[in-house]
Short mmCIF file of C-alpha atoms in Angstrom, two decimals:
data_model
loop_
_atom_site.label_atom_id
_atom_site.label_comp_id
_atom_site.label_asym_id
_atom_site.label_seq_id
_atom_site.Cartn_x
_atom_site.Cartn_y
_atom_site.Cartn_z
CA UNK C 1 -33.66 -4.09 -68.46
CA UNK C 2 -35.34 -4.98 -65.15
CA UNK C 3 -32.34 -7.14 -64.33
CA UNK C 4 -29.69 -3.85 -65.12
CA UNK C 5 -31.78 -1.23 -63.10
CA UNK C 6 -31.76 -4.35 -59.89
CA UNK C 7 -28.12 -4.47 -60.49
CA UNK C 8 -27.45 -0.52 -60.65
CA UNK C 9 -30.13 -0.36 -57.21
CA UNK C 10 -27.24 -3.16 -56.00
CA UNK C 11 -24.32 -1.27 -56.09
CA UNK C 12 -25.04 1.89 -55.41
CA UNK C 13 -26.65 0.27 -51.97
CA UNK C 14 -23.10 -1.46 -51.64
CA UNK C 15 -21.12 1.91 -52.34
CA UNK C 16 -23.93 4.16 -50.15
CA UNK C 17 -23.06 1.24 -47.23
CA UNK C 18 -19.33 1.56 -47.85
CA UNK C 19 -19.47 5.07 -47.65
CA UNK C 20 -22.06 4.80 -44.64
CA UNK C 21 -19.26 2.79 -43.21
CA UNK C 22 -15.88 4.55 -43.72
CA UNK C 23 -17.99 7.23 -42.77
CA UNK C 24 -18.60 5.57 -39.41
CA UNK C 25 -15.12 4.01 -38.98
CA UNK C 26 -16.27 0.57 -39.31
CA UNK C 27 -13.02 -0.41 -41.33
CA UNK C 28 -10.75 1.16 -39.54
CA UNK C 29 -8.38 -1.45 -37.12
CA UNK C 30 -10.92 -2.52 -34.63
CA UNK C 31 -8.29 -1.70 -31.91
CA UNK C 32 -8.25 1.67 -32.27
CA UNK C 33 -12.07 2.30 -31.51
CA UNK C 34 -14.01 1.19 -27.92
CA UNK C 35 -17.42 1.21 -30.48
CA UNK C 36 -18.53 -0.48 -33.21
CA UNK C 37 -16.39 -3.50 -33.46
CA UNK C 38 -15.86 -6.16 -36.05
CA UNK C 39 -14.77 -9.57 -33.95
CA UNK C 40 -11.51 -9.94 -34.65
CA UNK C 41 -9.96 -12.26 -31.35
CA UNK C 42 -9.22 -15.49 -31.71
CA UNK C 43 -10.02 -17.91 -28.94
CA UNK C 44 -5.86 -17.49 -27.25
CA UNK C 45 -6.24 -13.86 -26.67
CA UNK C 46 -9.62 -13.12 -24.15
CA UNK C 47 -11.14 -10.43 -23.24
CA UNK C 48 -8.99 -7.30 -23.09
CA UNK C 49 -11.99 -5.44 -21.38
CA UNK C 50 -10.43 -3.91 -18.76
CA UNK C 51 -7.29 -2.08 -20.29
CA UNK C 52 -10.13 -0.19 -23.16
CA UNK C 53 -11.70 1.13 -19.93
CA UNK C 54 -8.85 3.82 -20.10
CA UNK C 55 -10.00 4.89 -23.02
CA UNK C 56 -13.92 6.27 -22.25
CA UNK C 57 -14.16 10.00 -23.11
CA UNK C 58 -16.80 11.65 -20.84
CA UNK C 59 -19.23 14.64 -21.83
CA UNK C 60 -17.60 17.74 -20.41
CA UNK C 61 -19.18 18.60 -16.99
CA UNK C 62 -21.47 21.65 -17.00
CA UNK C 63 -19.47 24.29 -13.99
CA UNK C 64 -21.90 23.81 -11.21
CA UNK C 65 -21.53 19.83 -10.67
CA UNK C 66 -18.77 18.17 -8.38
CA UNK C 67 -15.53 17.47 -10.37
CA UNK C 68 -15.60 14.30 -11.54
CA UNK C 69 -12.72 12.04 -10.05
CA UNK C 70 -9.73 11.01 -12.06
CA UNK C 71 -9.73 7.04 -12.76
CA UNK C 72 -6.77 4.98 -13.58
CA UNK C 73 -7.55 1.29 -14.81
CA UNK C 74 -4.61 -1.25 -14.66
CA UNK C 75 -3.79 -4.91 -15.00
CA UNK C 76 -1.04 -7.21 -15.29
CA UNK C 77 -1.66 -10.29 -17.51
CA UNK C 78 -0.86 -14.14 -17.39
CA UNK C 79 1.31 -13.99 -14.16
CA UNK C 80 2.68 -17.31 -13.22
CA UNK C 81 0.92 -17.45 -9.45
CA UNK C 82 -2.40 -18.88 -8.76
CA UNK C 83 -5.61 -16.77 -8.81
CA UNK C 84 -7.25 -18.22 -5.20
CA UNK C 85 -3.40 -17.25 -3.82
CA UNK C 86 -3.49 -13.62 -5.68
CA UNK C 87 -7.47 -13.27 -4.31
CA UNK C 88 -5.98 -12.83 -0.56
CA UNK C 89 -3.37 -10.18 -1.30
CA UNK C 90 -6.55 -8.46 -3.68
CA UNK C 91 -8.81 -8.68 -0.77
CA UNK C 92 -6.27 -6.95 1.78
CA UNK C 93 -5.34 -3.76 -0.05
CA UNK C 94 -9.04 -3.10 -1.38
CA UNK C 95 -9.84 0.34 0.05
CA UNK C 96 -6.50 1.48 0.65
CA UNK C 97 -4.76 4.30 -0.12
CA UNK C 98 -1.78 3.55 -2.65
CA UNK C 99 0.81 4.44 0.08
CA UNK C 100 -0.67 2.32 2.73
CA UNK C 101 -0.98 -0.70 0.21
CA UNK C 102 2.38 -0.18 -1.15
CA UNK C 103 3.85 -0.57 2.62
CA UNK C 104 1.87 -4.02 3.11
CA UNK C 105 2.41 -5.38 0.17
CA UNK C 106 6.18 -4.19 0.48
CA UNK C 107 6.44 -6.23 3.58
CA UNK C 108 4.63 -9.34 2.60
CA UNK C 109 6.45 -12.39 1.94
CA UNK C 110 4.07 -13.99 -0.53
CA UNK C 111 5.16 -14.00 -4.07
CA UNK C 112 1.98 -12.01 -5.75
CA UNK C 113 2.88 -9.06 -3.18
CA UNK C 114 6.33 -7.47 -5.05
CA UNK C 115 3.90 -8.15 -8.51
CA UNK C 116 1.11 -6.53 -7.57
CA UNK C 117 3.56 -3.82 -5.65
CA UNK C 118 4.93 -3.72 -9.46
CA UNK C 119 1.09 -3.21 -10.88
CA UNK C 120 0.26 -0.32 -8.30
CA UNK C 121 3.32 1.96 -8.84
CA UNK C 122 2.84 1.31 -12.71
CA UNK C 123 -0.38 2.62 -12.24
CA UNK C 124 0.55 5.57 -9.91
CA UNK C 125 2.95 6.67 -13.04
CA UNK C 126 0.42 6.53 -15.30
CA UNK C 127 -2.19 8.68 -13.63
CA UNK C 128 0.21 11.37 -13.08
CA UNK C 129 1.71 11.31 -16.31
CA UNK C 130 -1.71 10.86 -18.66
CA UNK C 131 -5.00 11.16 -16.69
CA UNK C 132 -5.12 14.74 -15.08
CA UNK C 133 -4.03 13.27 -11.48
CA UNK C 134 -2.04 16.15 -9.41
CA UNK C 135 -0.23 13.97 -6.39
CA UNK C 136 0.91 10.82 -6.71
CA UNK C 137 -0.26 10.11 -2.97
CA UNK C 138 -4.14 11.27 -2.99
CA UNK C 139 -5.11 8.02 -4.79
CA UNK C 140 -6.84 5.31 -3.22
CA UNK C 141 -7.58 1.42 -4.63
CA UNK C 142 -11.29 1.81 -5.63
CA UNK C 143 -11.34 -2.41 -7.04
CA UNK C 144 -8.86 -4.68 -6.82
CA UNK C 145 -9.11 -8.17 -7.85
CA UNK C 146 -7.83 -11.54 -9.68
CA UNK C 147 -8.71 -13.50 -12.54
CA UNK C 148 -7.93 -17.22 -13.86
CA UNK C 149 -5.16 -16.78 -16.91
CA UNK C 150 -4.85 -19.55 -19.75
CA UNK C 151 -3.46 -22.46 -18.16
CA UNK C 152 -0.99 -24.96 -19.35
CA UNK C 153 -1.60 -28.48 -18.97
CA UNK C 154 0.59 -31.35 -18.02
CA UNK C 155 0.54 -34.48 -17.46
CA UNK C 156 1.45 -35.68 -14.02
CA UNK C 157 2.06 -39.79 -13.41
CA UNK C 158 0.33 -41.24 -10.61
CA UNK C 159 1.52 -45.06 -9.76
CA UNK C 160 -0.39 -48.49 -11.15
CA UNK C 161 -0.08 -46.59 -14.49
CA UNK C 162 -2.26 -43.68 -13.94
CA UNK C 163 -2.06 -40.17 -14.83
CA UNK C 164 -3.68 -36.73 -13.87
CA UNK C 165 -3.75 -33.70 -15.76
CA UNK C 166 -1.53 -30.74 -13.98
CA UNK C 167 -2.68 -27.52 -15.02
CA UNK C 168 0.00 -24.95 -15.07
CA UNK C 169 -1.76 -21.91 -13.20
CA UNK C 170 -1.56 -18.26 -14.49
CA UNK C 171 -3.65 -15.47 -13.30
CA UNK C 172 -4.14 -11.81 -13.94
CA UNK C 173 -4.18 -9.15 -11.32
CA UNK C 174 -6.61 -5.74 -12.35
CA UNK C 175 -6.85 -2.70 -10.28
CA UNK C 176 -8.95 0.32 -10.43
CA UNK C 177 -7.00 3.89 -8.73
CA UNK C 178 -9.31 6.83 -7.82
CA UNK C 179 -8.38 9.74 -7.02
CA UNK C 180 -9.09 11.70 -3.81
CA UNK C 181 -9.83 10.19 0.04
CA UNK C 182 -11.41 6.65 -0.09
CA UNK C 183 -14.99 6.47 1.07
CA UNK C 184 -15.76 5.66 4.70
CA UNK C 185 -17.53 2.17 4.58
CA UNK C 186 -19.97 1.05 7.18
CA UNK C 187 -18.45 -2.27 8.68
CA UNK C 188 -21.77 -5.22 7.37
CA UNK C 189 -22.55 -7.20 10.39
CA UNK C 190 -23.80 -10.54 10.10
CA UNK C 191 -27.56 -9.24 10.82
CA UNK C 192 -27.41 -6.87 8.04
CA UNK C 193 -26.33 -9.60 5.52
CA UNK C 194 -29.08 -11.34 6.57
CA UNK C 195 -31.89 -8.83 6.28
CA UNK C 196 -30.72 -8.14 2.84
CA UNK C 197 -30.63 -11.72 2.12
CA UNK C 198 -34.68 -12.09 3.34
CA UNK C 199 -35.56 -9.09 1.45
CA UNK C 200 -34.05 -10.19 -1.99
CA UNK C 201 -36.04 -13.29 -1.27
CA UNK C 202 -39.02 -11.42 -0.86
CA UNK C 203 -38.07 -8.88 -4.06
CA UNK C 204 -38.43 -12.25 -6.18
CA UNK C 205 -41.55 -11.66 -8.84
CA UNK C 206 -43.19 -15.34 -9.59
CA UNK C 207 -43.46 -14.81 -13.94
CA UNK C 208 -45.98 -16.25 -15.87
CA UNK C 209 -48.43 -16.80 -12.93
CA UNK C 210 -52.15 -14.30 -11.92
CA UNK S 1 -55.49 -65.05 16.73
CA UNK S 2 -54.80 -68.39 16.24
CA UNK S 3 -52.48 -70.81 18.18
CA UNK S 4 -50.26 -72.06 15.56
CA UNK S 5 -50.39 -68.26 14.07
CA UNK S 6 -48.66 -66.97 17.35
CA UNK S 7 -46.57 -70.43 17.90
CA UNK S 8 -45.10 -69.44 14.02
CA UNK S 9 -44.94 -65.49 15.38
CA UNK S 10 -42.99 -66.24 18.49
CA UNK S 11 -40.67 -68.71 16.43
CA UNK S 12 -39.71 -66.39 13.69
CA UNK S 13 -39.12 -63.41 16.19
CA UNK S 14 -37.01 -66.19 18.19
CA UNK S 15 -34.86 -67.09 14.88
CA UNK S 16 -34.72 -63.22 13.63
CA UNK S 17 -33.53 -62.21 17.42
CA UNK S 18 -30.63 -64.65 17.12
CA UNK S 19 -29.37 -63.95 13.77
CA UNK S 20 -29.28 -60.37 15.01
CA UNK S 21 -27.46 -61.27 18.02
CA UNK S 22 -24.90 -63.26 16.13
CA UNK S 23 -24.77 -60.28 13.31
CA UNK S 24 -24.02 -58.07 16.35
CA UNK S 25 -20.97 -60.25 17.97
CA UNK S 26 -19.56 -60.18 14.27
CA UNK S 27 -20.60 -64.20 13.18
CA UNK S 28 -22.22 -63.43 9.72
CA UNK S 29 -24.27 -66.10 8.74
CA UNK S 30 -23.01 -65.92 4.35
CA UNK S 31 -19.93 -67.89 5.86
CA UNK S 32 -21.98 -70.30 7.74
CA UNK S 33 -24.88 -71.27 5.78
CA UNK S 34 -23.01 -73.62 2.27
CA UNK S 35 -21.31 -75.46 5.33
CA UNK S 36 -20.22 -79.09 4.57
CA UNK S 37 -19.96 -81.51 7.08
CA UNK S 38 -16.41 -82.66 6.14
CA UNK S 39 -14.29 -83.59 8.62
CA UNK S 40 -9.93 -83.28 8.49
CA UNK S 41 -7.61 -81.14 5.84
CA UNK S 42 -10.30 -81.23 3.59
CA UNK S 43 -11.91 -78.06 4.89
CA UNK S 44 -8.76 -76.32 5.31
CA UNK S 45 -8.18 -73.43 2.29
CA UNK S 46 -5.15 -74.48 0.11
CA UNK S 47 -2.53 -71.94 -0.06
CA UNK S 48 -2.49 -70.87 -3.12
CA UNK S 49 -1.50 -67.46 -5.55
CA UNK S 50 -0.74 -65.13 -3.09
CA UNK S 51 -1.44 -62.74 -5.47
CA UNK S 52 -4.97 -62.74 -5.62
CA UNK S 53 -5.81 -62.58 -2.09
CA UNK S 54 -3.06 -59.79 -1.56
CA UNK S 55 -5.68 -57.98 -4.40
CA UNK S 56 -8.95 -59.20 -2.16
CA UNK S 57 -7.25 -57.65 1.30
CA UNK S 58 -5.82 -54.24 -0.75
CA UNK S 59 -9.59 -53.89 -2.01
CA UNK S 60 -10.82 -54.72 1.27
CA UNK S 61 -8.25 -51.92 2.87
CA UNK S 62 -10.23 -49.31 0.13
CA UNK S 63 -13.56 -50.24 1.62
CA UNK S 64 -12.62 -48.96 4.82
CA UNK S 65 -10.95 -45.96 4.18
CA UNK S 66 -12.73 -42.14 4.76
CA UNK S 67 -14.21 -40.52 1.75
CA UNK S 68 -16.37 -37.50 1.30
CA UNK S 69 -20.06 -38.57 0.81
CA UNK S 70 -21.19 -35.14 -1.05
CA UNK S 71 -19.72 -32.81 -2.99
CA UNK S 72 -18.48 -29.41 -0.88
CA UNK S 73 -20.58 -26.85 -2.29
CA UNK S 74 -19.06 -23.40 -3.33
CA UNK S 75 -21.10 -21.43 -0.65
CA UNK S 76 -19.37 -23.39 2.03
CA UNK S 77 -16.07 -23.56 0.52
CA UNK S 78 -16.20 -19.43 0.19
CA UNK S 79 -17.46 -19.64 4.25
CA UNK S 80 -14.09 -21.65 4.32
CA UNK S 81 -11.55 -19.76 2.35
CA UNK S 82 -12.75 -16.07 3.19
CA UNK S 83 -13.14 -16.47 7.15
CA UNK S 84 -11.18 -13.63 8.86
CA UNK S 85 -8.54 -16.42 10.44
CA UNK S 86 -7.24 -16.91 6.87
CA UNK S 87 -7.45 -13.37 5.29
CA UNK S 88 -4.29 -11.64 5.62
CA UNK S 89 -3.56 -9.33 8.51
CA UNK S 90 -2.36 -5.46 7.62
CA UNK S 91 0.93 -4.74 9.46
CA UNK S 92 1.08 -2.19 12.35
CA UNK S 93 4.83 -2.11 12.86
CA UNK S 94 5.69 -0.60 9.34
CA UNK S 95 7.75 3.36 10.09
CA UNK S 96 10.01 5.36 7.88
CA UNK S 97 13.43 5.18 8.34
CA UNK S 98 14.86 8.27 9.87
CA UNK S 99 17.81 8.08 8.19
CA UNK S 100 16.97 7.42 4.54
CA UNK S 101 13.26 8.00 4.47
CA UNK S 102 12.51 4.78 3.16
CA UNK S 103 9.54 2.42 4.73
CA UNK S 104 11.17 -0.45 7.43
CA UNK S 105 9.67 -2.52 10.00
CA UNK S 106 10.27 -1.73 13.83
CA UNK S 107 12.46 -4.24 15.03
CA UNK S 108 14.42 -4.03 11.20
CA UNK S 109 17.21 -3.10 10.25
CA UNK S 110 16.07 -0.10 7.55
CA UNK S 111 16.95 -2.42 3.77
CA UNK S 112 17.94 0.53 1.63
CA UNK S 113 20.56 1.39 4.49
CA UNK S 114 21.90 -1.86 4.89
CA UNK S 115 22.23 -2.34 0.61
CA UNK S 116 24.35 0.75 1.19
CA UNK S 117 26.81 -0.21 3.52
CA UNK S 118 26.52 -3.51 2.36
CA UNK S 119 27.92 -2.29 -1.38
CA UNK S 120 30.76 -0.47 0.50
CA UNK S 121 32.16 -3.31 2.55
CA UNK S 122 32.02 -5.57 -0.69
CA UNK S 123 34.28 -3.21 -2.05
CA UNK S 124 36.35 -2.98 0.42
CA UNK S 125 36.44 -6.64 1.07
CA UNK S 126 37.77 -6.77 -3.12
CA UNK S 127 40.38 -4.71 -2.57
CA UNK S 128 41.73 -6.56 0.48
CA UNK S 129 41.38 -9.59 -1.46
CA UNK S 130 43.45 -7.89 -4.13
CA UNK S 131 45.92 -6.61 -1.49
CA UNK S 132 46.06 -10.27 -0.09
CA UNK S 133 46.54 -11.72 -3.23
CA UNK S 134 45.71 -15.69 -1.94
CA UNK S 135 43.07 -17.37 0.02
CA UNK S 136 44.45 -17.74 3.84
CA UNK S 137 46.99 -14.75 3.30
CA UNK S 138 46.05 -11.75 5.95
CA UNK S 139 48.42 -10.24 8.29
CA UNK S 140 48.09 -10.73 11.79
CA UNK S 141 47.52 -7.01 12.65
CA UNK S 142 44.43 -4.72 12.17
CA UNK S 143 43.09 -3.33 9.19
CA UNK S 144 42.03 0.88 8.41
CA UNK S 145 40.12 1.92 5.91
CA UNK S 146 41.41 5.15 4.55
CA UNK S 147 39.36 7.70 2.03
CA UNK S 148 40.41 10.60 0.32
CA UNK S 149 42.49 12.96 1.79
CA UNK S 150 43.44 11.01 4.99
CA UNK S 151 46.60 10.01 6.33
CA UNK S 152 47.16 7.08 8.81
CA UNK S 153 47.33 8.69 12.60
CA UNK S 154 49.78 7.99 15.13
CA UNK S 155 47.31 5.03 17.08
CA UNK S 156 47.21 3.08 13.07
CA UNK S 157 51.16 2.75 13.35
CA UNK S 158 51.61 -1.06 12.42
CA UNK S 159 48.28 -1.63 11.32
CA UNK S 160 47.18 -2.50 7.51
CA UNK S 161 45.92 0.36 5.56
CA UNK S 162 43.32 -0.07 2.74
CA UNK S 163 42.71 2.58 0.11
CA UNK S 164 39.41 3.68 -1.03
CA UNK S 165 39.54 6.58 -4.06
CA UNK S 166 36.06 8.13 -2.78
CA UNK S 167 34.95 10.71 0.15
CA UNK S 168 34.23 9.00 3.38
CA UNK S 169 30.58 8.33 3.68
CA UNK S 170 28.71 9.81 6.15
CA UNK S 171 27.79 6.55 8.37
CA UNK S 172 31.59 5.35 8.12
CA UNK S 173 33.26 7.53 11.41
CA UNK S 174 36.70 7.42 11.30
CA UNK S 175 36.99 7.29 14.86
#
């Protein structure tokens, strides 16, 4: 008798949890929904972070505060080029606006320019077409920056019977467009990298101690 | 202070001071001290297996050779990598072209032009390989390009005429 009424208690629990979680949307394909995940990657695919930043819904602004700027997120995956070589080209067009990158990069020779060229007018199309953004041209490169990819390894035969392993280099390339006129940065002199550097040495909190 | 104390002082500082002397002309004393008094070929070394001394004198090349004594940390590696010299310089000379609108650099010729008329002429140059018919086979008179609508003028009397079934383009002047 006991045993029946622990079993009934059992599933009902089970179906009130089911229902909790259809309810939810636990069980519904885990890349559909930025929340409230079951793990379902395998070790080959990484993080795919940066392209379910496209997908954040904000509260709706109450009329008196500024308009929010439109944000475009956009990467390029596993490109055969190497991420220290990709960093440069990164570094140069940070701050930027899309027009003024696109003309460097246009006229660089190094191979990571015409892909990240590629990246930049994808993402141009993209604002315009799906996030609210009214000219193509009033965007400006907010972050910019590479990653190492999933690299292949070889093996590469050194002499006396040696061998190294090659790795096969891949990177990816993200990119974060905002829109409007980039924000005027203060050029950091040495001194003021300093100063900061002494006070976040003097921020430091000894734990455990009187 | 004793007198045989300071007799065995000054003699060891003698004996040290001399070894150090020899060490310093380059006469190292592990080569000197087994030494047997043998006189004739016996103290001569017998050539033998080339092999192994060829080993001894490669391993004694290694022992000479540069190598980093401590790892480059990343701090200094970023001071390396990320110092203005090697960061990429923006272009200044980058204009639009006034002809096609496109971007080109100053002392360039504009690349979306120069695809353009480079498209034509490979046409063109087809057709007078057509007209030609084998390698080696022009005429030894000039060559007009003709469009739509246009007849040869008095000045193009003897000259070879090549058809093209399109409008002249604007950059091609006939005269």
């Amino acid at each position: 008798m006991a045993a029946s009424c622990v079993v009934g208690l059992g599933v009902s629990l089970a179906r009130g949890l089911v229902r909790y979680a259809e309810a939810s949307r636990l069980l519904a394909p885990c890349r559909v929904l930025p929340q409230s995940c079951i793990h379902t990657t395998t070790a080959l695919e990484g993080n795919k972070n940066w392209e379910r930043k496209n997908r954040v819904l904000h509260q709706p602004q109450p009329p008196e505060e500024t308009r929010r700027a439109a944000e475009v997120y956009h990467c390029r995956r596993q490109i055969k080029y190497s991420k220290d070589k990709m960093w440069y080209l990164a570094k140069m067009i940070r701050g930027m606006t899309i027009e003024q990158a696109i003309a460097q990069l246009e006229f660089n020779d190094k191979k990571g320019a015409a892909i990240i060229k590629e990246v930049l007018l994808e993402a141009q199309e993209m604002a315009v077409k799906s996030h609210n953004v009214e000219y193509k041209s009033n965007l400006y490169v907010a972050e910019s920056f590479s990653g190492k990819g999933q690299y292949l390894k070889r093996i590469r035969i050194h002499g006396r019977g040696m061998f190294g392993i090659m790795d096969k280099v891949y990177c990816h390339y993200f990119v974060k467009l905002v829109e409007g006129v980039a924000p005027k940065e203060e050029p950091r002199t040495g001194f003021d990298q300093a100063k900061e550097y002494v006070q976040q040495l003097r921020n430091r909190t000894i734990i455990h101690s009187l | 202070m004793s007198a045989t104390g300071l007799m065995v002082f000054f003699r060891r500082s003698f004996l040290h001071l001399e070894s150090r002397i020899l060490q310093a002309i380059g006469f190292n004393n592990r080569a000197v001290v087994p030494a047997l008094a043998v006189q004739g070929p016996g103290i001569f070394p017998q050539p033998h297996r080339n092999e192994e001394t060829e080993e001894h004198s490669f391993l004694d090349n290694i022992f000479w050779m540069a190598a980093p004594k401590k790892r480059r940390t990343i701090e200094i590696n970023r001071c390396r990598r990320r110092n203005p010299q090697k960061l990429i310089q923006t272009k200044t000379n980058i204009e639009p072209c006034s002809e096609c609108g496109n971007l080109k650099q100053k002392h360039v010729l504009c690349g979306f032009c120069y695809e353009k008329v480079r498209r034509e002429t490979a046409i063109i140059r087809g057709q007078i390989q057509a007209q030609e018919g084998k390698p080696l086979n022009n005429p030894a008179v000039e060559t007009v390009v003709l469009y739509e609508g246009e007849m040869p003028a008095d000045t193009d009397a003897g000259k070879r005429i090549v058809e093209r079934k399109r409008q002249r383009p604007s950059w091609f002047t006939q005269y």
